[in-house]
Short mmCIF file of C-alpha atoms and ligand atoms in Angstrom, two decimals:
data_model
loop_
_atom_site.label_atom_id
_atom_site.label_comp_id
_atom_site.label_asym_id
_atom_site.label_seq_id
_atom_site.Cartn_x
_atom_site.Cartn_y
_atom_site.Cartn_z
CA MET A 1120 71.13 179.96 84.87
CA THR A 1121 74.04 178.17 83.17
CA THR A 1122 75.34 175.13 85.07
CA THR A 1123 79.08 175.33 85.74
CA TYR A 1124 80.94 172.02 85.51
CA ARG A 1125 84.42 171.30 86.88
CA ASN A 1126 87.25 168.79 86.67
CA LEU A 1127 87.53 166.13 89.37
CA ILE A 1128 91.04 166.04 90.83
CA GLY A 1129 91.32 163.68 93.81
CA ALA A 1130 88.51 164.69 96.17
CA ASP A 1131 87.87 168.12 94.67
CA TRP A 1132 85.87 169.54 91.80
CA LYS A 1133 88.08 172.27 90.35
CA ALA A 1134 88.12 174.88 87.57
CA ALA A 1135 90.91 174.62 85.00
CA ALA A 1136 94.22 175.97 86.37
CA SER A 1137 94.12 178.61 83.61
CA GLY A 1138 90.52 179.56 84.47
CA ALA A 1139 89.57 179.09 80.79
CA THR A 1140 86.10 177.73 79.96
CA PHE A 1141 83.94 176.77 77.01
CA THR A 1142 80.19 176.51 76.55
CA SER A 1143 78.32 173.55 75.12
CA VAL A 1144 74.86 173.62 73.51
CA SER A 1145 72.26 170.98 72.71
CA PRO A 1146 72.46 169.61 69.15
CA ALA A 1147 68.65 169.57 68.98
CA ASN A 1148 68.45 173.29 69.75
CA HIS A 1149 71.55 175.45 69.67
CA GLU A 1150 69.81 178.03 71.85
CA GLU A 1151 69.77 175.57 74.77
CA VAL A 1152 73.01 175.79 76.73
CA ILE A 1153 74.07 172.55 78.46
CA GLY A 1154 76.71 174.18 80.62
CA GLU A 1155 80.02 175.92 81.00
CA PHE A 1156 83.03 173.60 81.19
CA PRO A 1157 86.71 173.95 82.06
CA SER A 1158 89.00 174.26 79.07
CA SER A 1159 91.82 172.39 80.75
CA GLY A 1160 95.45 171.87 79.83
CA PRO A 1161 98.62 169.99 80.81
CA ALA A 1162 98.72 171.48 84.36
CA ASP A 1163 95.29 169.97 85.10
CA VAL A 1164 96.36 166.61 83.68
CA GLU A 1165 99.48 166.72 85.88
CA ALA A 1166 97.32 167.28 88.98
CA ALA A 1167 94.90 164.50 87.99
CA VAL A 1168 97.70 162.00 87.34
CA ASP A 1169 99.27 162.90 90.73
CA ALA A 1170 95.92 162.21 92.42
CA ALA A 1171 95.49 158.90 90.56
CA ARG A 1172 99.05 157.82 91.41
CA ALA A 1173 98.53 158.70 95.10
CA ALA A 1174 95.31 156.64 95.21
CA PHE A 1175 96.85 153.59 93.50
CA PRO A 1176 98.56 151.84 96.46
CA ALA A 1177 95.41 151.65 98.62
CA TRP A 1178 93.02 150.85 95.75
CA SER A 1179 95.22 148.13 94.25
CA ALA A 1180 95.78 146.61 97.71
CA MET A 1181 92.04 146.39 98.40
CA PRO A 1182 90.94 142.76 97.89
CA ALA A 1183 89.32 142.48 94.45
CA PRO A 1184 86.02 141.10 95.89
CA LYS A 1185 85.77 144.31 97.96
CA ARG A 1186 86.36 146.44 94.88
CA GLY A 1187 83.61 144.33 93.31
CA GLU A 1188 81.23 145.18 96.15
CA ILE A 1189 81.77 148.88 95.43
CA LEU A 1190 81.05 148.32 91.72
CA PHE A 1191 77.93 146.41 92.69
CA ARG A 1192 76.72 149.47 94.65
CA VAL A 1193 77.62 151.67 91.68
CA ALA A 1194 75.51 149.44 89.41
CA ARG A 1195 72.52 149.82 91.73
CA ILE A 1196 72.89 153.59 91.93
CA LEU A 1197 73.18 153.84 88.13
CA ALA A 1198 69.99 151.78 87.83
CA GLU A 1199 68.20 154.12 90.26
CA ARG A 1200 69.40 157.20 88.35
CA LYS A 1201 68.98 155.73 84.88
CA GLU A 1202 66.22 158.13 83.83
CA GLU A 1203 68.00 161.25 85.03
CA LEU A 1204 71.25 160.28 83.29
CA SER A 1205 69.43 159.26 80.09
CA ARG A 1206 67.60 162.60 79.85
CA LEU A 1207 70.85 164.49 80.33
CA MET A 1208 72.38 162.38 77.54
CA THR A 1209 69.54 163.12 75.12
CA ARG A 1210 69.85 166.84 75.81
CA GLU A 1211 73.62 166.83 75.53
CA MET A 1212 74.21 164.65 72.43
CA GLY A 1213 70.81 164.15 70.87
CA LYS A 1214 70.09 160.40 70.71
CA VAL A 1215 66.41 159.61 71.30
CA LEU A 1216 65.47 158.84 74.89
CA PRO A 1217 64.90 155.06 74.52
CA GLU A 1218 68.41 154.77 73.02
CA ALA A 1219 69.90 156.93 75.78
CA ARG A 1220 68.30 154.54 78.29
CA GLY A 1221 69.98 151.68 76.42
CA ASP A 1222 73.32 153.48 76.67
CA VAL A 1223 72.98 153.81 80.45
CA GLN A 1224 71.78 150.19 80.67
CA GLU A 1225 75.02 149.08 79.01
CA ALA A 1226 76.92 150.82 81.79
CA ILE A 1227 74.74 149.10 84.41
CA ASP A 1228 75.30 145.69 82.78
CA VAL A 1229 79.08 146.18 82.66
CA ALA A 1230 79.13 147.37 86.28
CA TYR A 1231 77.33 144.19 87.41
CA TYR A 1232 79.52 142.01 85.21
CA MET A 1233 82.78 143.55 86.44
CA ALA A 1234 81.53 143.49 90.06
CA GLY A 1235 81.29 139.71 89.65
CA GLU A 1236 84.80 139.61 88.18
CA GLY A 1237 85.99 140.84 91.57
CA ARG A 1238 85.37 137.29 92.82
CA ARG A 1239 86.99 135.67 89.77
CA LEU A 1240 89.77 137.60 87.99
CA PHE A 1241 90.80 134.12 86.92
CA GLY A 1242 94.45 133.33 86.47
CA THR A 1243 95.89 129.98 85.42
CA THR A 1244 97.37 127.08 87.34
CA VAL A 1245 99.27 124.46 85.39
CA PRO A 1246 101.33 121.43 86.37
CA SER A 1247 105.05 122.18 86.51
CA GLU A 1248 107.45 120.16 84.36
CA MET A 1249 109.54 119.56 87.51
CA PRO A 1250 108.56 117.50 90.55
CA ASP A 1251 107.62 119.29 93.77
CA LYS A 1252 107.08 122.61 92.06
CA PHE A 1253 103.91 124.68 91.72
CA ALA A 1254 103.20 126.89 88.67
CA MET A 1255 100.55 129.58 88.20
CA ALA A 1256 99.92 132.92 86.49
CA ILE A 1257 98.12 135.72 88.34
CA ARG A 1258 96.70 139.08 87.22
CA ARG A 1259 98.26 142.24 88.65
CA PRO A 1260 97.11 145.87 88.51
CA ILE A 1261 99.20 148.11 86.25
CA GLY A 1262 98.87 151.69 87.53
CA VAL A 1263 97.21 154.84 86.21
CA ALA A 1264 94.97 154.30 83.17
CA GLY A 1265 94.39 157.19 80.75
CA ILE A 1266 90.89 156.93 79.27
CA ILE A 1267 89.86 159.02 76.25
CA THR A 1268 86.26 158.65 75.09
CA PRO A 1269 84.01 159.77 72.20
CA TRP A 1270 80.62 161.46 72.38
CA ASN A 1271 78.42 158.84 70.70
CA PHE A 1272 78.09 156.52 73.72
CA PRO A 1273 78.89 159.05 76.44
CA VAL A 1274 78.11 156.78 79.40
CA ALA A 1275 78.47 153.23 78.02
CA ILE A 1276 81.99 153.71 76.63
CA PRO A 1277 83.42 155.33 79.78
CA ALA A 1278 81.85 152.39 81.69
CA TRP A 1279 83.35 149.81 79.29
CA LYS A 1280 86.77 151.23 80.10
CA LEU A 1281 86.52 152.36 83.71
CA PHE A 1282 84.89 149.28 85.27
CA PRO A 1283 87.42 146.69 84.02
CA ALA A 1284 90.25 149.13 84.82
CA LEU A 1285 88.96 149.55 88.36
CA ILE A 1286 88.19 145.90 89.11
CA CYS A 1287 91.75 145.02 88.08
CA GLY A 1288 93.01 147.52 90.70
CA ASN A 1289 94.04 150.44 88.47
CA THR A 1290 93.21 154.09 89.04
CA ALA A 1291 92.15 156.37 86.19
CA VAL A 1292 92.14 159.78 84.58
CA ILE A 1293 89.31 160.18 82.07
CA LYS A 1294 89.02 162.80 79.33
CA PRO A 1295 85.49 162.89 77.91
CA ALA A 1296 84.73 164.14 74.40
CA SER A 1297 84.27 167.92 74.37
CA ASP A 1298 80.72 167.38 73.06
CA THR A 1299 79.63 165.28 76.08
CA PRO A 1300 81.44 166.26 79.28
CA ALA A 1301 78.23 166.74 81.33
CA CYS A 1302 77.27 163.04 80.99
CA VAL A 1303 80.70 161.94 82.21
CA VAL A 1304 80.70 164.36 85.14
CA ARG A 1305 77.28 163.09 86.30
CA PHE A 1306 78.35 159.46 85.73
CA VAL A 1307 81.48 159.95 87.86
CA GLU A 1308 79.47 161.71 90.59
CA LEU A 1309 77.35 158.55 90.78
CA LEU A 1310 80.48 156.36 90.93
CA ARG A 1311 81.62 158.37 93.94
CA GLU A 1312 78.19 158.02 95.55
CA GLY A 1313 78.68 154.26 95.20
CA GLY A 1314 81.91 154.47 97.19
CA ILE A 1315 84.72 154.85 94.64
CA PRO A 1316 87.40 156.51 96.84
CA ASP A 1317 89.00 159.92 96.23
CA GLY A 1318 91.62 159.91 93.49
CA VAL A 1319 90.64 156.54 92.05
CA VAL A 1320 88.74 158.21 89.18
CA ASN A 1321 89.67 161.73 88.03
CA VAL A 1322 88.07 163.77 85.26
CA VAL A 1323 89.83 166.37 83.08
CA ILE A 1324 87.69 168.22 80.54
CA GLY A 1325 89.25 169.90 77.52
CA SER A 1326 90.37 169.43 73.95
CA GLY A 1327 92.04 166.40 72.41
CA THR A 1328 95.20 168.32 71.68
CA GLU A 1329 95.55 170.03 75.09
CA VAL A 1330 94.24 167.37 77.47
CA GLY A 1331 94.39 164.24 75.31
CA ASN A 1332 98.02 164.75 74.30
CA ALA A 1333 99.07 165.53 77.88
CA ILE A 1334 97.52 162.25 79.09
CA VAL A 1335 99.11 160.26 76.27
CA ASP A 1336 102.55 161.81 76.87
CA HIS A 1337 102.55 161.56 80.67
CA PRO A 1338 105.22 159.11 81.86
CA ASP A 1339 103.16 158.03 84.89
CA VAL A 1340 100.16 157.02 82.78
CA LYS A 1341 100.86 153.37 82.07
CA LEU A 1342 98.05 152.50 79.71
CA ILE A 1343 95.73 154.31 77.31
CA SER A 1344 92.28 153.10 76.40
CA PHE A 1345 90.89 155.10 73.49
CA THR A 1346 87.73 155.00 71.38
CA GLY A 1347 87.32 157.33 68.42
CA HIS A 1348 88.40 157.96 64.84
CA THR A 1349 91.00 155.73 63.24
CA ASP A 1350 93.21 158.76 62.44
CA THR A 1351 93.13 159.91 66.07
CA GLY A 1352 93.91 156.37 67.22
CA ILE A 1353 96.96 156.17 64.97
CA GLU A 1354 98.21 159.51 66.28
CA ILE A 1355 97.71 158.43 69.89
CA SER A 1356 99.41 155.12 69.28
CA SER A 1357 102.50 156.80 67.78
CA ARG A 1358 102.78 159.30 70.63
CA ALA A 1359 102.28 156.61 73.28
CA ALA A 1360 105.07 154.50 71.80
CA LYS A 1361 107.62 157.02 73.10
CA THR A 1362 106.81 156.07 76.70
CA LEU A 1363 106.14 152.40 75.87
CA LYS A 1364 102.52 152.59 76.95
CA ARG A 1365 100.07 149.80 76.47
CA VAL A 1366 97.37 151.15 74.13
CA SER A 1367 93.90 149.80 73.34
CA LEU A 1368 92.21 151.35 70.31
CA GLU A 1369 88.53 150.98 69.34
CA LEU A 1370 88.13 152.82 66.05
CA GLY A 1371 85.90 153.24 63.01
CA GLY A 1372 83.61 150.92 61.07
CA LYS A 1373 81.93 150.52 57.67
CA ASN A 1374 79.56 147.76 58.59
CA PRO A 1375 77.53 145.74 56.07
CA ILE A 1376 74.17 144.05 56.36
CA VAL A 1377 73.84 141.37 53.69
CA VAL A 1378 70.22 140.66 52.71
CA TRP A 1379 70.08 137.35 50.84
CA GLU A 1380 67.33 136.37 48.40
CA ASP A 1381 65.76 133.93 50.90
CA ALA A 1382 65.73 136.42 53.81
CA ASP A 1383 62.68 137.27 55.90
CA LEU A 1384 62.34 140.74 54.36
CA ASP A 1385 60.14 142.24 57.07
CA LEU A 1386 62.69 141.27 59.70
CA ALA A 1387 65.56 142.54 57.55
CA LEU A 1388 63.79 145.89 57.00
CA ASP A 1389 63.17 146.39 60.73
CA SER A 1390 66.82 145.62 61.44
CA VAL A 1391 68.18 147.80 58.65
CA VAL A 1392 66.17 150.84 59.76
CA TRP A 1393 67.37 150.35 63.36
CA SER A 1394 71.00 149.68 62.43
CA ALA A 1395 71.39 152.40 59.79
CA PHE A 1396 69.40 155.27 61.31
CA GLY A 1397 69.44 154.63 65.09
CA THR A 1398 71.58 157.23 66.90
CA SER A 1399 71.29 159.11 63.57
CA GLY A 1400 73.80 156.65 62.08
CA GLN A 1401 76.47 157.79 64.54
CA ARG A 1402 77.43 154.39 65.88
CA CYS A 1403 80.71 152.64 65.19
CA THR A 1404 78.52 149.62 64.36
CA ALA A 1405 76.05 151.53 62.14
CA ALA A 1406 74.98 149.65 59.01
CA SER A 1407 76.36 151.98 56.36
CA ARG A 1408 76.43 149.34 53.59
CA LEU A 1409 73.47 147.17 52.56
CA ILE A 1410 74.60 144.36 50.31
CA VAL A 1411 71.37 143.14 48.74
CA HIS A 1412 70.77 140.15 46.47
CA ARG A 1413 69.78 141.38 43.00
CA ALA A 1414 66.70 139.10 42.97
CA ILE A 1415 65.06 141.10 45.78
CA HIS A 1416 66.83 144.44 45.30
CA ASP A 1417 63.98 146.45 43.74
CA ASP A 1418 61.35 145.22 46.18
CA PHE A 1419 63.67 145.73 49.16
CA VAL A 1420 64.73 149.26 48.18
CA HIS A 1421 61.12 150.24 47.44
CA ARG A 1422 59.95 149.04 50.87
CA LEU A 1423 62.95 150.56 52.63
CA ARG A 1424 62.25 153.91 51.00
CA GLN A 1425 58.63 153.76 52.19
CA ARG A 1426 59.73 152.98 55.75
CA VAL A 1427 62.36 155.70 55.87
CA ALA A 1428 59.93 158.29 54.49
CA THR A 1429 57.82 157.85 57.65
CA LEU A 1430 60.69 158.45 60.11
CA VAL A 1431 60.07 161.53 62.27
CA LEU A 1432 63.04 163.81 62.94
CA GLY A 1433 63.11 165.94 66.05
CA ASP A 1434 64.21 166.47 69.61
CA GLY A 1435 65.09 163.10 71.17
CA LEU A 1436 63.10 163.96 74.30
CA ASP A 1437 59.90 164.03 72.23
CA GLU A 1438 58.24 160.59 72.23
CA GLN A 1439 57.21 161.00 68.58
CA THR A 1440 60.80 161.36 67.40
CA ASP A 1441 62.43 158.43 65.59
CA VAL A 1442 65.69 160.12 64.60
CA GLY A 1443 67.40 162.83 66.65
CA PRO A 1444 69.98 165.40 65.57
CA VAL A 1445 73.58 164.71 64.61
CA ILE A 1446 76.20 165.90 67.05
CA ASN A 1447 76.93 169.42 65.79
CA ALA A 1448 76.90 171.81 62.85
CA GLY A 1449 80.29 170.53 61.65
CA ALA A 1450 78.83 167.02 61.38
CA VAL A 1451 75.95 168.33 59.20
CA GLU A 1452 78.53 169.86 56.84
CA ARG A 1453 80.62 166.66 56.70
CA ILE A 1454 77.57 164.48 56.00
CA ALA A 1455 76.30 166.92 53.35
CA SER A 1456 79.67 166.77 51.59
CA TYR A 1457 79.39 162.95 51.46
CA ALA A 1458 75.83 163.26 50.15
CA ALA A 1459 77.19 165.44 47.34
CA ILE A 1460 79.84 162.81 46.58
CA GLY A 1461 77.11 160.14 46.65
CA ARG A 1462 75.06 162.01 44.03
CA GLN A 1463 78.05 161.74 41.68
CA GLU A 1464 78.72 158.10 42.46
CA ALA A 1465 75.27 156.48 42.76
CA ASP A 1466 71.47 156.88 42.65
CA LEU A 1467 69.86 158.84 45.47
CA VAL A 1468 66.77 156.99 46.79
CA ILE A 1469 65.73 159.40 49.56
CA GLY A 1470 67.16 162.22 51.69
CA GLY A 1471 70.52 163.76 50.88
CA GLU A 1472 70.03 167.16 52.56
CA ALA A 1473 70.27 168.84 55.93
CA ALA A 1474 66.81 168.91 57.57
CA THR A 1475 65.75 172.46 58.35
CA ASP A 1476 61.92 172.43 58.44
CA GLY A 1477 60.33 174.34 61.34
CA ALA A 1478 62.01 173.69 64.71
CA LEU A 1479 64.68 171.53 63.06
CA ALA A 1480 66.34 174.74 61.83
CA LYS A 1481 67.38 175.45 65.43
CA GLY A 1482 69.52 172.32 65.63
CA SER A 1483 71.81 170.03 63.62
CA PHE A 1484 69.61 167.63 61.65
CA PHE A 1485 70.22 165.56 58.52
CA GLN A 1486 67.60 163.66 56.51
CA PRO A 1487 67.90 159.85 56.62
CA THR A 1488 69.57 159.11 53.30
CA ILE A 1489 69.78 156.06 51.05
CA PHE A 1490 71.80 155.60 47.89
CA THR A 1491 71.54 152.58 45.62
CA GLU A 1492 73.48 151.08 42.69
CA VAL A 1493 76.56 151.97 44.72
CA LYS A 1494 79.82 150.49 43.43
CA PRO A 1495 81.73 148.60 46.13
CA ASP A 1496 84.77 150.85 45.69
CA ALA A 1497 82.82 154.16 45.71
CA ARG A 1498 83.88 156.58 48.44
CA ILE A 1499 80.45 156.43 50.09
CA ALA A 1500 80.87 152.63 50.28
CA GLN A 1501 84.41 152.76 51.67
CA GLU A 1502 84.66 155.75 54.03
CA GLU A 1503 83.03 156.15 57.43
CA ILE A 1504 80.42 158.92 57.08
CA PHE A 1505 79.13 158.71 60.68
CA GLY A 1506 75.66 160.01 59.92
CA PRO A 1507 72.23 158.77 58.74
CA VAL A 1508 73.45 157.65 55.31
CA THR A 1509 73.50 154.12 53.95
CA SER A 1510 74.57 152.66 50.59
CA VAL A 1511 72.84 149.77 48.83
CA ILE A 1512 75.18 147.55 46.80
CA PRO A 1513 73.37 144.95 44.64
CA VAL A 1514 75.05 141.51 44.33
CA ASP A 1515 74.49 138.32 42.34
CA ASP A 1516 76.49 135.60 44.07
CA TRP A 1517 78.06 134.58 47.36
CA ASP A 1518 81.76 134.84 46.46
CA GLU A 1519 81.22 138.38 45.23
CA THR A 1520 79.37 139.15 48.48
CA VAL A 1521 82.26 137.94 50.63
CA ARG A 1522 84.72 140.02 48.57
CA ILE A 1523 82.60 143.16 48.98
CA VAL A 1524 82.01 142.62 52.71
CA ASN A 1525 85.77 142.40 53.21
CA SER A 1526 86.74 145.15 50.75
CA VAL A 1527 86.79 147.99 53.31
CA LYS A 1528 89.66 148.91 55.63
CA TYR A 1529 87.51 148.36 58.74
CA GLY A 1530 86.30 145.13 60.36
CA LEU A 1531 83.91 145.86 63.21
CA SER A 1532 80.46 144.35 62.67
CA THR A 1533 78.88 142.27 59.89
CA SER A 1534 75.39 140.84 59.51
CA LEU A 1535 73.60 138.39 57.23
CA PHE A 1536 69.87 137.83 56.74
CA THR A 1537 69.17 134.38 55.35
CA ARG A 1538 67.25 131.19 56.08
CA ASP A 1539 70.11 129.07 54.76
CA ILE A 1540 72.05 127.55 57.65
CA ASN A 1541 75.05 126.81 55.44
CA LEU A 1542 75.38 130.44 54.37
CA ALA A 1543 74.91 131.54 57.98
CA PHE A 1544 77.93 129.52 59.08
CA ARG A 1545 79.94 130.56 56.00
CA SER A 1546 79.36 134.20 56.89
CA ILE A 1547 80.78 133.63 60.37
CA ARG A 1548 83.82 131.95 58.82
CA ASP A 1549 84.38 134.33 55.87
CA PHE A 1550 83.33 137.84 56.93
CA ASP A 1551 86.37 139.54 58.43
CA SER A 1552 85.02 141.31 61.53
CA GLY A 1553 85.14 141.28 65.32
CA LEU A 1554 81.34 140.97 65.63
CA GLY A 1555 79.17 138.73 63.44
CA TYR A 1556 75.37 138.61 63.43
CA VAL A 1557 72.89 136.32 61.69
CA ASN A 1558 69.28 137.49 61.27
CA HIS A 1559 70.04 140.49 63.47
CA GLY A 1560 71.33 143.98 62.54
CA THR A 1561 74.90 145.15 63.06
CA ILE A 1562 74.26 146.46 66.57
CA GLY A 1563 73.29 144.83 69.87
CA ALA A 1564 76.49 143.68 71.56
CA GLU A 1565 76.12 142.34 75.11
CA ALA A 1566 78.31 143.09 78.13
CA HIS A 1567 79.75 139.62 78.64
CA LEU A 1568 81.23 138.97 75.19
CA PRO A 1569 84.33 140.70 73.76
CA PHE A 1570 83.69 143.86 71.72
CA GLY A 1571 86.04 145.18 69.05
CA GLY A 1572 87.11 144.78 65.46
CA THR A 1573 89.72 143.63 63.01
CA LYS A 1574 91.89 145.59 60.55
CA ALA A 1575 91.75 149.42 60.96
CA THR A 1576 88.98 149.14 63.56
CA GLY A 1577 91.56 148.63 66.26
CA ASN A 1578 94.85 147.17 67.36
CA GLY A 1579 93.73 143.75 68.48
CA HIS A 1580 92.40 144.41 71.98
CA ARG A 1581 88.81 143.85 73.02
CA GLU A 1582 86.51 145.70 75.41
CA VAL A 1583 84.04 144.24 77.94
CA GLY A 1584 83.64 140.58 78.80
CA GLN A 1585 86.55 138.73 80.29
CA ALA A 1586 88.71 139.84 77.35
CA ALA A 1587 88.82 143.39 78.77
CA LEU A 1588 90.70 142.10 81.82
CA ASP A 1589 93.63 141.11 79.61
CA PHE A 1590 94.18 144.74 78.68
CA PHE A 1591 93.79 146.19 82.16
CA SER A 1592 95.96 143.66 84.05
CA GLU A 1593 99.53 142.49 83.85
CA TRP A 1594 100.28 138.78 83.93
CA LYS A 1595 102.76 137.54 86.53
CA SER A 1596 103.91 133.93 86.27
CA VAL A 1597 104.76 132.46 89.67
CA TYR A 1598 106.79 129.31 90.43
CA ILE A 1599 107.03 127.86 93.94
CA ASP A 1600 109.62 125.11 94.31
CA TYR A 1601 109.07 122.99 97.40
CA SER A 1602 111.63 120.28 96.52
CA GLY A 1603 114.30 121.82 98.75
CA LYS A 1604 116.98 121.42 96.08
CA LEU A 1605 118.17 123.18 92.91
CA GLN A 1606 116.01 122.09 89.98
CA ARG A 1607 117.08 123.62 86.66
CA ALA A 1608 114.17 123.90 84.22
CA GLN A 1609 114.96 122.65 80.71
CA ILE A 1610 118.40 121.40 81.89
CA ASP A 1611 117.64 118.80 84.54
CA THR A 1612 115.19 116.99 82.30
CA THR A 1613 117.46 113.95 82.05
CA PHE A 1614 117.56 113.79 85.80
CA VAL A 1615 113.76 113.90 85.85
CA ASP A 1616 113.58 111.16 83.22
CA GLU A 1617 116.10 109.02 85.15
CA GLU A 1618 114.19 109.48 88.38
CA ARG A 1619 111.07 108.18 86.68
CA THR A 1620 112.81 104.94 85.49
P1 NAP B 2660 87.50 161.53 67.82
O1 NAP B 2660 87.40 162.84 67.15
O2 NAP B 2660 88.65 160.66 67.47
O3 NAP B 2660 87.52 161.86 69.38
C1 NAP B 2660 87.52 160.86 70.36
C2 NAP B 2660 88.17 161.40 71.62
O4 NAP B 2660 89.55 161.66 71.37
C3 NAP B 2660 87.58 162.73 72.11
O5 NAP B 2660 87.63 162.76 73.51
C4 NAP B 2660 88.55 163.74 71.51
O6 NAP B 2660 88.58 164.97 72.18
C5 NAP B 2660 89.86 163.00 71.69
N1 NAP B 2660 90.94 163.44 70.82
C6 NAP B 2660 90.84 164.06 69.62
N2 NAP B 2660 92.10 164.26 69.11
C7 NAP B 2660 92.97 163.77 70.02
C8 NAP B 2660 94.39 163.68 70.08
N3 NAP B 2660 95.16 164.12 69.09
N4 NAP B 2660 94.97 163.10 71.16
C9 NAP B 2660 94.21 162.60 72.14
N5 NAP B 2660 92.85 162.67 72.16
C10 NAP B 2660 92.25 163.23 71.10
O7 NAP B 2660 86.18 160.66 67.61
P2 NAP B 2660 84.66 161.08 67.87
O8 NAP B 2660 84.21 161.97 66.78
O9 NAP B 2660 84.48 161.54 69.28
O10 NAP B 2660 83.94 159.65 67.76
C11 NAP B 2660 83.54 159.10 66.54
C12 NAP B 2660 84.49 157.98 66.12
O11 NAP B 2660 84.58 157.01 67.14
C13 NAP B 2660 83.99 157.22 64.90
O12 NAP B 2660 85.07 156.98 64.03
C14 NAP B 2660 83.47 155.92 65.47
O13 NAP B 2660 83.46 154.82 64.59
C15 NAP B 2660 84.43 155.71 66.60
N6 NAP B 2660 83.87 154.80 67.60
C16 NAP B 2660 84.38 153.53 67.68
C17 NAP B 2660 83.85 152.62 68.60
C18 NAP B 2660 84.41 151.23 68.70
O14 NAP B 2660 84.20 150.59 69.73
N7 NAP B 2660 85.09 150.71 67.71
C19 NAP B 2660 82.79 153.01 69.43
C20 NAP B 2660 82.29 154.32 69.31
C21 NAP B 2660 82.84 155.20 68.40
P3 NAP B 2660 87.66 166.22 71.69
O15 NAP B 2660 86.26 165.77 71.81
O16 NAP B 2660 88.02 167.28 72.66
O17 NAP B 2660 88.07 166.51 70.28
#
């Protein structure tokens, strides 16, 4: 029996207005159908935006601490259903079960954090430059938020966007990636179980061009929060400019781990394997460049090869599996084409092919792949491959290392393994990225610090932590004059000075 999924419009789960559907299969086994989903279009977006607009007055008027109480209940329900949601995620997009649990845990953490923000949502109070006048800035809700999410963190990323949007008093229309709509539908069902009212969160499933464009173009959608490819982000940003929308973009990465000659190599190896091959390398923060000091290069690459050779590929629900499938057959082709480029540009250490042994042939698998002697300007060292492929770049000195770290167009996450405290601090100062790690891989962000990157990784906004509130709220500066007379700011300064003397 195939499960039929629907859009959420206001209080109702509905088929696409056109009746069109598409079927999604598990990347670990293409014979396993995840479900049948609506292939929606602009008419469905119109209905969802109407529902979100209708829900806005009551939701935005609800005191923020009360909205926080609802998010607190949501957090508890997500924690209770963590296993169910994690298993669905592994089936739908392939990441191994412990990582899927981590994905759901991120959503739980953000729900608790944003629930607490309901009692803060700090503004600013400052002394006025005039006597008998009060000055403050408060946060205001904006309206309907359009949320467009990728498939690689199918619960965490919707949570990163929805929870700050909701705590600030906005309502939302979310379009999940076409590869992971089931996770978002189940996630939103749990939000409603926690008490999120009808119309506050709406779901429209369908393609980027049909549904995504309609959300971006809609005049009543006031802000767009998007995570995905840099090219898609640029397209969205240009379209959204026509209706003067506020747009937050979280885009690609080409993240380096620098392993210095004095590093704890065992620790560095553990971290590299986790950062480069976890989620089959399909993380925006994946370590796709390893910048390794020449003095330890041969030893490091030899040991890394040995470690990677023992990684077990398979279905993410199987406890023995270290590395799950990549998202779909198209991804296998894209990664294979980069492996072919890599063979021309560098030395292949291990991997380099689709994995098709036994049961793997039923799904979309790619061998964990390492290249070495990679030139910093090689395509495999510059372009986001988004698969289990990493490039080793040998280096001799620190200045060269900084230049190579910063030589890519992205700036999401950087990491350095060293025992030298001076180099540790220099890396934080000199590596151009939104996230910086020392003696830790390129992944592992926590819910209460800002997340995002520099350069082509985004457009300057940050997700989660308090920083997310700046995107999802509008500042209003408020002046209350209780002097009982006309006081002209910037003009009556002489009068103020005279009064003082
Ligand atoms: P994607 O192809 O850009 O898709 C992301 C979302 O945008 C999907 O929902 C997609 O819909 C939709 N979309 C596609 N074209 C669109 C358009 N023209 N207008 C509006 N929406 C459109 O990216 P992806 O393959 O899902 O995700 C991988 C990328 O995300 C990588 O580059 C990765 O680095 C990046 N990422 C960044 C972060 C970060 O925080 N910086 C985090 C995670 C991932 P369909 O699925 O229907 O095509």
